[in-house]
Short mmCIF file of C-alpha atoms in Angstrom, two decimals:
data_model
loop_
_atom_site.label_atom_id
_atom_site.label_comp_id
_atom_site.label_asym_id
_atom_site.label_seq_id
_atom_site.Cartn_x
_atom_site.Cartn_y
_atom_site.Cartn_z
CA UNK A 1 13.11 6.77 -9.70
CA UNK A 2 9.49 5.27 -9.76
CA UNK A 3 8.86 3.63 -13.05
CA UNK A 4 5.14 4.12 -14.32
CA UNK A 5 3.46 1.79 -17.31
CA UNK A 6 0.53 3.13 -19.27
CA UNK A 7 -1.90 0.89 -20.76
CA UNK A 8 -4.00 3.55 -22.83
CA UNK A 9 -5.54 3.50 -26.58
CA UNK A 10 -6.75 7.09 -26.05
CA UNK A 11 -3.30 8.51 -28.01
CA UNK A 12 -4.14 12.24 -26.10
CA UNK A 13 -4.78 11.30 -22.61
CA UNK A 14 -2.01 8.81 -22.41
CA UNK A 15 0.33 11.61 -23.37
CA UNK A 16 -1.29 13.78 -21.19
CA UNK A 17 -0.94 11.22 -18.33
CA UNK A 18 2.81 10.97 -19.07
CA UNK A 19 3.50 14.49 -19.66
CA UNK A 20 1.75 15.20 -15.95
CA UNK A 21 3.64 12.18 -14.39
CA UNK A 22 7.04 13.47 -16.08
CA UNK A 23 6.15 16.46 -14.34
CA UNK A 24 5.82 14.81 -11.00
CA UNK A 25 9.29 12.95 -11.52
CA UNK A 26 8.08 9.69 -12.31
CA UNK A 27 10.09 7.84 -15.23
CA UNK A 28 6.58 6.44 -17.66
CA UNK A 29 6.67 4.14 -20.77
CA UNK A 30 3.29 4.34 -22.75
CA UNK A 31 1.67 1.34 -24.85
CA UNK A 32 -1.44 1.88 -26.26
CA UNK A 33 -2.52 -1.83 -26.93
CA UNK A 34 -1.63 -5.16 -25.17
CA UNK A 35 1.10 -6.33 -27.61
CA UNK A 36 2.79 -2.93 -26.87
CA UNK A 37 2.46 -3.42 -22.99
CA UNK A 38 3.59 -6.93 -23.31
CA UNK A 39 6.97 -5.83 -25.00
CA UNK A 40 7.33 -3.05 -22.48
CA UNK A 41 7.04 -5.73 -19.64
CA UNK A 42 9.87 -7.16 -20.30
CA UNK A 43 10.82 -4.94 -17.50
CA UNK A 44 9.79 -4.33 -13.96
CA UNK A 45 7.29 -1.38 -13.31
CA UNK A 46 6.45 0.41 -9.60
CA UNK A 47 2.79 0.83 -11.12
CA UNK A 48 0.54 0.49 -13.75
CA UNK A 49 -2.19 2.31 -15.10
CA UNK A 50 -4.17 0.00 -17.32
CA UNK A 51 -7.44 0.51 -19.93
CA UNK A 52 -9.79 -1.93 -19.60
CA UNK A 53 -10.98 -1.76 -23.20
CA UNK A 54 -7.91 -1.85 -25.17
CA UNK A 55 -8.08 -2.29 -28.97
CA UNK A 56 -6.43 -5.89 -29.37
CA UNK A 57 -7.86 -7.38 -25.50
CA UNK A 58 -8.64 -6.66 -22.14
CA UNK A 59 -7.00 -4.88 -19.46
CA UNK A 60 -8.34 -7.19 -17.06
CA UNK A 61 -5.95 -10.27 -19.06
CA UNK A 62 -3.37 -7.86 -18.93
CA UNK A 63 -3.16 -7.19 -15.11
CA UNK A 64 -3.47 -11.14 -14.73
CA UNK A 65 -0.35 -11.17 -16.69
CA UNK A 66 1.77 -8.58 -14.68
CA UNK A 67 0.60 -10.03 -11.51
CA UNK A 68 2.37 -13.83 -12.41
CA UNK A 69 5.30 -11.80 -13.41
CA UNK A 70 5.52 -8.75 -11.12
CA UNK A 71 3.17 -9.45 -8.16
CA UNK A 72 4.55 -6.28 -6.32
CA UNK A 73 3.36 -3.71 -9.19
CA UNK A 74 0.35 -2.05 -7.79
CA UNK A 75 -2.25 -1.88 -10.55
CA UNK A 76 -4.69 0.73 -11.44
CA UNK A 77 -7.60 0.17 -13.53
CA UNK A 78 -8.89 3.14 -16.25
CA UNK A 79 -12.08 2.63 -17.59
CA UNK A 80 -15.42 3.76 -18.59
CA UNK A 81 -16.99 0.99 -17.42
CA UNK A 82 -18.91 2.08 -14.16
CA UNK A 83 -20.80 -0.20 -12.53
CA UNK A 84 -20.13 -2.79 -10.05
CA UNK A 85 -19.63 -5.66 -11.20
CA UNK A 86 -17.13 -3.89 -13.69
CA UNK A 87 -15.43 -2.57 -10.78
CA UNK A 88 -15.32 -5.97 -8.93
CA UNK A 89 -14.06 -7.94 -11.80
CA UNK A 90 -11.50 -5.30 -11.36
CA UNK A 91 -10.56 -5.88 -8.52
CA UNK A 92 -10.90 -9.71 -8.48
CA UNK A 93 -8.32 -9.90 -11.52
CA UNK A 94 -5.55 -8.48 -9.31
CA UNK A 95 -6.07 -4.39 -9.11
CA UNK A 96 -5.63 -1.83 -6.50
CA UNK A 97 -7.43 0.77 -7.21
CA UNK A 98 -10.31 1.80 -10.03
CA UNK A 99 -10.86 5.14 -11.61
CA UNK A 100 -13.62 5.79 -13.82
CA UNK A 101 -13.81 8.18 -16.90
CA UNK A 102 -13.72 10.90 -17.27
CA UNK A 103 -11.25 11.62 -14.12
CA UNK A 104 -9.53 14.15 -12.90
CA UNK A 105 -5.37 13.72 -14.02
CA UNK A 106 -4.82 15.94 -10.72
CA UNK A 107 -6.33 13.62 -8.57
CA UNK A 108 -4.79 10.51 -10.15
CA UNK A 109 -1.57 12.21 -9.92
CA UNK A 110 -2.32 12.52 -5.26
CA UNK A 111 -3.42 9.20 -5.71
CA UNK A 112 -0.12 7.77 -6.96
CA UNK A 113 2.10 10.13 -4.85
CA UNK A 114 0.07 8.70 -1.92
CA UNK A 115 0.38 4.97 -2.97
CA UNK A 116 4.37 5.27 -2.88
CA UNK A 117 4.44 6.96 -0.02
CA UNK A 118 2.60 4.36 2.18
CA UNK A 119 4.51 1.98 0.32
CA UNK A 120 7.80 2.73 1.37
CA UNK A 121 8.97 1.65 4.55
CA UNK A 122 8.74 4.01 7.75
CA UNK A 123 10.23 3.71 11.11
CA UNK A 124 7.36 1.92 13.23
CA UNK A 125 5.49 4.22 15.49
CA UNK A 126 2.75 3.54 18.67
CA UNK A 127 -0.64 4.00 17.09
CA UNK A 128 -2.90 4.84 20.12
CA UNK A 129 -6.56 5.91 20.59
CA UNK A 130 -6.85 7.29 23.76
CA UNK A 131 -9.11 10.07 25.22
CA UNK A 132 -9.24 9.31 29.41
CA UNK A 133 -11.75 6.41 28.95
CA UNK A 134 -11.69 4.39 25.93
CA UNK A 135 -7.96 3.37 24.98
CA UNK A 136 -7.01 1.31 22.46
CA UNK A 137 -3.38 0.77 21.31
CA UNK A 138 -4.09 -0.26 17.47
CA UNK A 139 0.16 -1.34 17.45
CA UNK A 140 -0.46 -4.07 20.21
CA UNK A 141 -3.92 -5.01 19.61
CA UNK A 142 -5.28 -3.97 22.96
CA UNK A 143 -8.04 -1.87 24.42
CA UNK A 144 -9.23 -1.24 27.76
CA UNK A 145 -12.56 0.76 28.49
CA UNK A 146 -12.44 2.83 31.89
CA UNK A 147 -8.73 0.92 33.03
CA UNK A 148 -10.93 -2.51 32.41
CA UNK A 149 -9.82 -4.64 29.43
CA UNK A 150 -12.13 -5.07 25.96
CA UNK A 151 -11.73 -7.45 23.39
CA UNK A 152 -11.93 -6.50 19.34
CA UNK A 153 -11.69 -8.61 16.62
CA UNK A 154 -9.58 -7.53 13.56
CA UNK A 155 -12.05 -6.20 11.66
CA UNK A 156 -13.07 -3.97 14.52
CA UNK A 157 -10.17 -3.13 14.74
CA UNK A 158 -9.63 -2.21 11.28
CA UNK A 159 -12.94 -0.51 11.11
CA UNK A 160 -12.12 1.72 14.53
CA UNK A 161 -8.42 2.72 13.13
CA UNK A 162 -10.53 3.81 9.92
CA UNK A 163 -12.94 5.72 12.18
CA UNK A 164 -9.59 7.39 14.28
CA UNK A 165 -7.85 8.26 11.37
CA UNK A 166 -11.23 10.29 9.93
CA UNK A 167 -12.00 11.85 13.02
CA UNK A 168 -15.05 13.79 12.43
CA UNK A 169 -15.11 12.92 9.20
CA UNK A 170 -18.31 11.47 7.51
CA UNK A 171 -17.21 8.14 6.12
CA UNK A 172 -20.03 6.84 3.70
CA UNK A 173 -20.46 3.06 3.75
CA UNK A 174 -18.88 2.85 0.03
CA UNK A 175 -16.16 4.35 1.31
CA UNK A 176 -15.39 1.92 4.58
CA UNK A 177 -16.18 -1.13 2.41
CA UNK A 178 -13.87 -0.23 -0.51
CA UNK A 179 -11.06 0.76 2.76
CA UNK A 180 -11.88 -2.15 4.80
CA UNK A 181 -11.54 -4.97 2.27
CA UNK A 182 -8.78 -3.15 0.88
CA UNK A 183 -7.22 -3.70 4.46
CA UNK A 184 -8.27 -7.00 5.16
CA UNK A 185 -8.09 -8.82 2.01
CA UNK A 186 -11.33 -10.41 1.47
CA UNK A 187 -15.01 -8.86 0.49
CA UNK A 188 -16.64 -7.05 3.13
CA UNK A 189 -20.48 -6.33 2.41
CA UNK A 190 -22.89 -3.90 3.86
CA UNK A 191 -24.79 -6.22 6.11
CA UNK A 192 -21.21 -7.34 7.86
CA UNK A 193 -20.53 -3.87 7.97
CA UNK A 194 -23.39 -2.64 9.79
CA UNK A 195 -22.75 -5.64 11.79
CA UNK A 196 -19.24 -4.52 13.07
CA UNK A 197 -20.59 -1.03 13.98
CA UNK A 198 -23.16 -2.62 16.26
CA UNK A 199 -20.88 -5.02 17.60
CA UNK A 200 -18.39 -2.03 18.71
CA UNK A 201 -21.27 0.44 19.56
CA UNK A 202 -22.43 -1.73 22.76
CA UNK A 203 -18.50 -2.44 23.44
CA UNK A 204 -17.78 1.26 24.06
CA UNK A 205 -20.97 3.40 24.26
CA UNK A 206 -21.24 2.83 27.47
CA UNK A 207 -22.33 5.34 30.45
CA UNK A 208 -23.34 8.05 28.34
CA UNK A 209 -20.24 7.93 26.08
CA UNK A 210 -20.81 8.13 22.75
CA UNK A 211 -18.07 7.50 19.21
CA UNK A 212 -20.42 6.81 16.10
CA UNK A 213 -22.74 9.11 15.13
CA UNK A 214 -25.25 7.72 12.43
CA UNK A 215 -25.74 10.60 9.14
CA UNK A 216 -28.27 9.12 8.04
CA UNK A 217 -28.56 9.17 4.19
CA UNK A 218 -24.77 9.31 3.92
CA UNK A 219 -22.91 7.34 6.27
CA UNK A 220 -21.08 7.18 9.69
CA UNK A 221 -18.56 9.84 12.10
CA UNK A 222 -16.37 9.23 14.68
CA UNK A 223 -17.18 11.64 17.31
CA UNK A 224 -15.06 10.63 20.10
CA UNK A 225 -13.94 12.57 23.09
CA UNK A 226 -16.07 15.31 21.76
CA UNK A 227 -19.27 13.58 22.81
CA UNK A 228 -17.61 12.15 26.21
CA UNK A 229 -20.52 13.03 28.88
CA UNK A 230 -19.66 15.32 31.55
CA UNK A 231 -17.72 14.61 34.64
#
């Protein structure tokens, strides 16, 4: 069984966070200050849910802690605290994932049933792309464009199994950034971003194909073989 730790001073929706996660079949232990969370640690825990704004410290200590001790707990921050640089202190102190209040406890819930499901190990399968003219096998790290070889880097390659797994799908630019350095393990800003689209529009859009469609305003969609020109 999955054990949960919650790191929450609000005495109502920590309860309510266990109570739901109960619910779900996870096994929880609740602290509601750092001293608390430090005596529960004593143990191992699949995940945390951690305040940042606890009554006797900070969250972001906290996860520092766990990390040292239990660098395979996946850590999510629960805060008010909204902007930015909030959120990237998060995530530079050693957390997964960020949600702000208020939330929704249903949607935190999919969130952690999601997280332990990609985290458990799955047979290996052939990830391929493939629509007649561009083909790119995302396992091997190969592509070939009309039979004739094409070479990706990793983050195009990260940023075109992104685009393949939300076909037709608009993808805003928060959400690619906050996926792609996720992925790839180091900061990815909006200028590289719109870098790597470029780079991979004049790789494949070639003789009238076309795979990224701009919405402007919101973001990007992978169009793919519905946009192939006709033959």
């Amino acid at each position: 069984m999955k054990k949960i730790l919650i790191v929450e001073d609000d005495t109502i929706l920590n309860k309510t966070l266990s109570y739901n996660l109960v619910s779900e079949g996870y096994e929880t232990a609740s602290a509601y200050s750092c001293v608390m969370a430090r005596d529960l640690l004593k143990g191992c825990f699949h995940l945390a849910l951690l305040d940042v704004n606890l009554p006797d410290g900070s969250g972001l200590t906290l996860c520092g802690e766990i990390r040292k001790r239990w660098p395979e707990t996946y850590i999510i921050f629960l805060t008010a605290n909204d902007r930015e640089s909030d959120m990237l202190r998060g995530y530079e102190a050693g957390g997964a994932d960020y949600f702000t209040k208020p939330f929704s406890v249903a949607v935190l819930c999919k969130k952690i049933s999601a997280v332990f499901e990609a985290l458990e190990p799955h047979t290996p399968r052939h990830d391929l792309y493939e629509d007649g003219f561009l083909r790119i096998d995302f396992s091997e790290q190969t592509a070939s464009l009309d039979g004739t070889p094409i070479d990706f880097t990793p983050k195009e390659y990260r940023t075109l199994h992104l685009f393949v797994q939300n076909s037709r799908l608009i993808l805003t630019k928060t959400q690619m950034l906050h996926k792609l350095w996720d992925v790839d393990g180091d900061f990815v800003d909006d200028h590289t971003l719109t870098t790597i689209i470029s780079r991979i529009r004049k790789k494949i859009e070639v003789d009238g194909h076309k795979y990224i469609k701009t919405a402007y305003g919101m973001g990007y969609q992978w169009i793919g073989e519905d946009h192939a020109p006709p033959s």
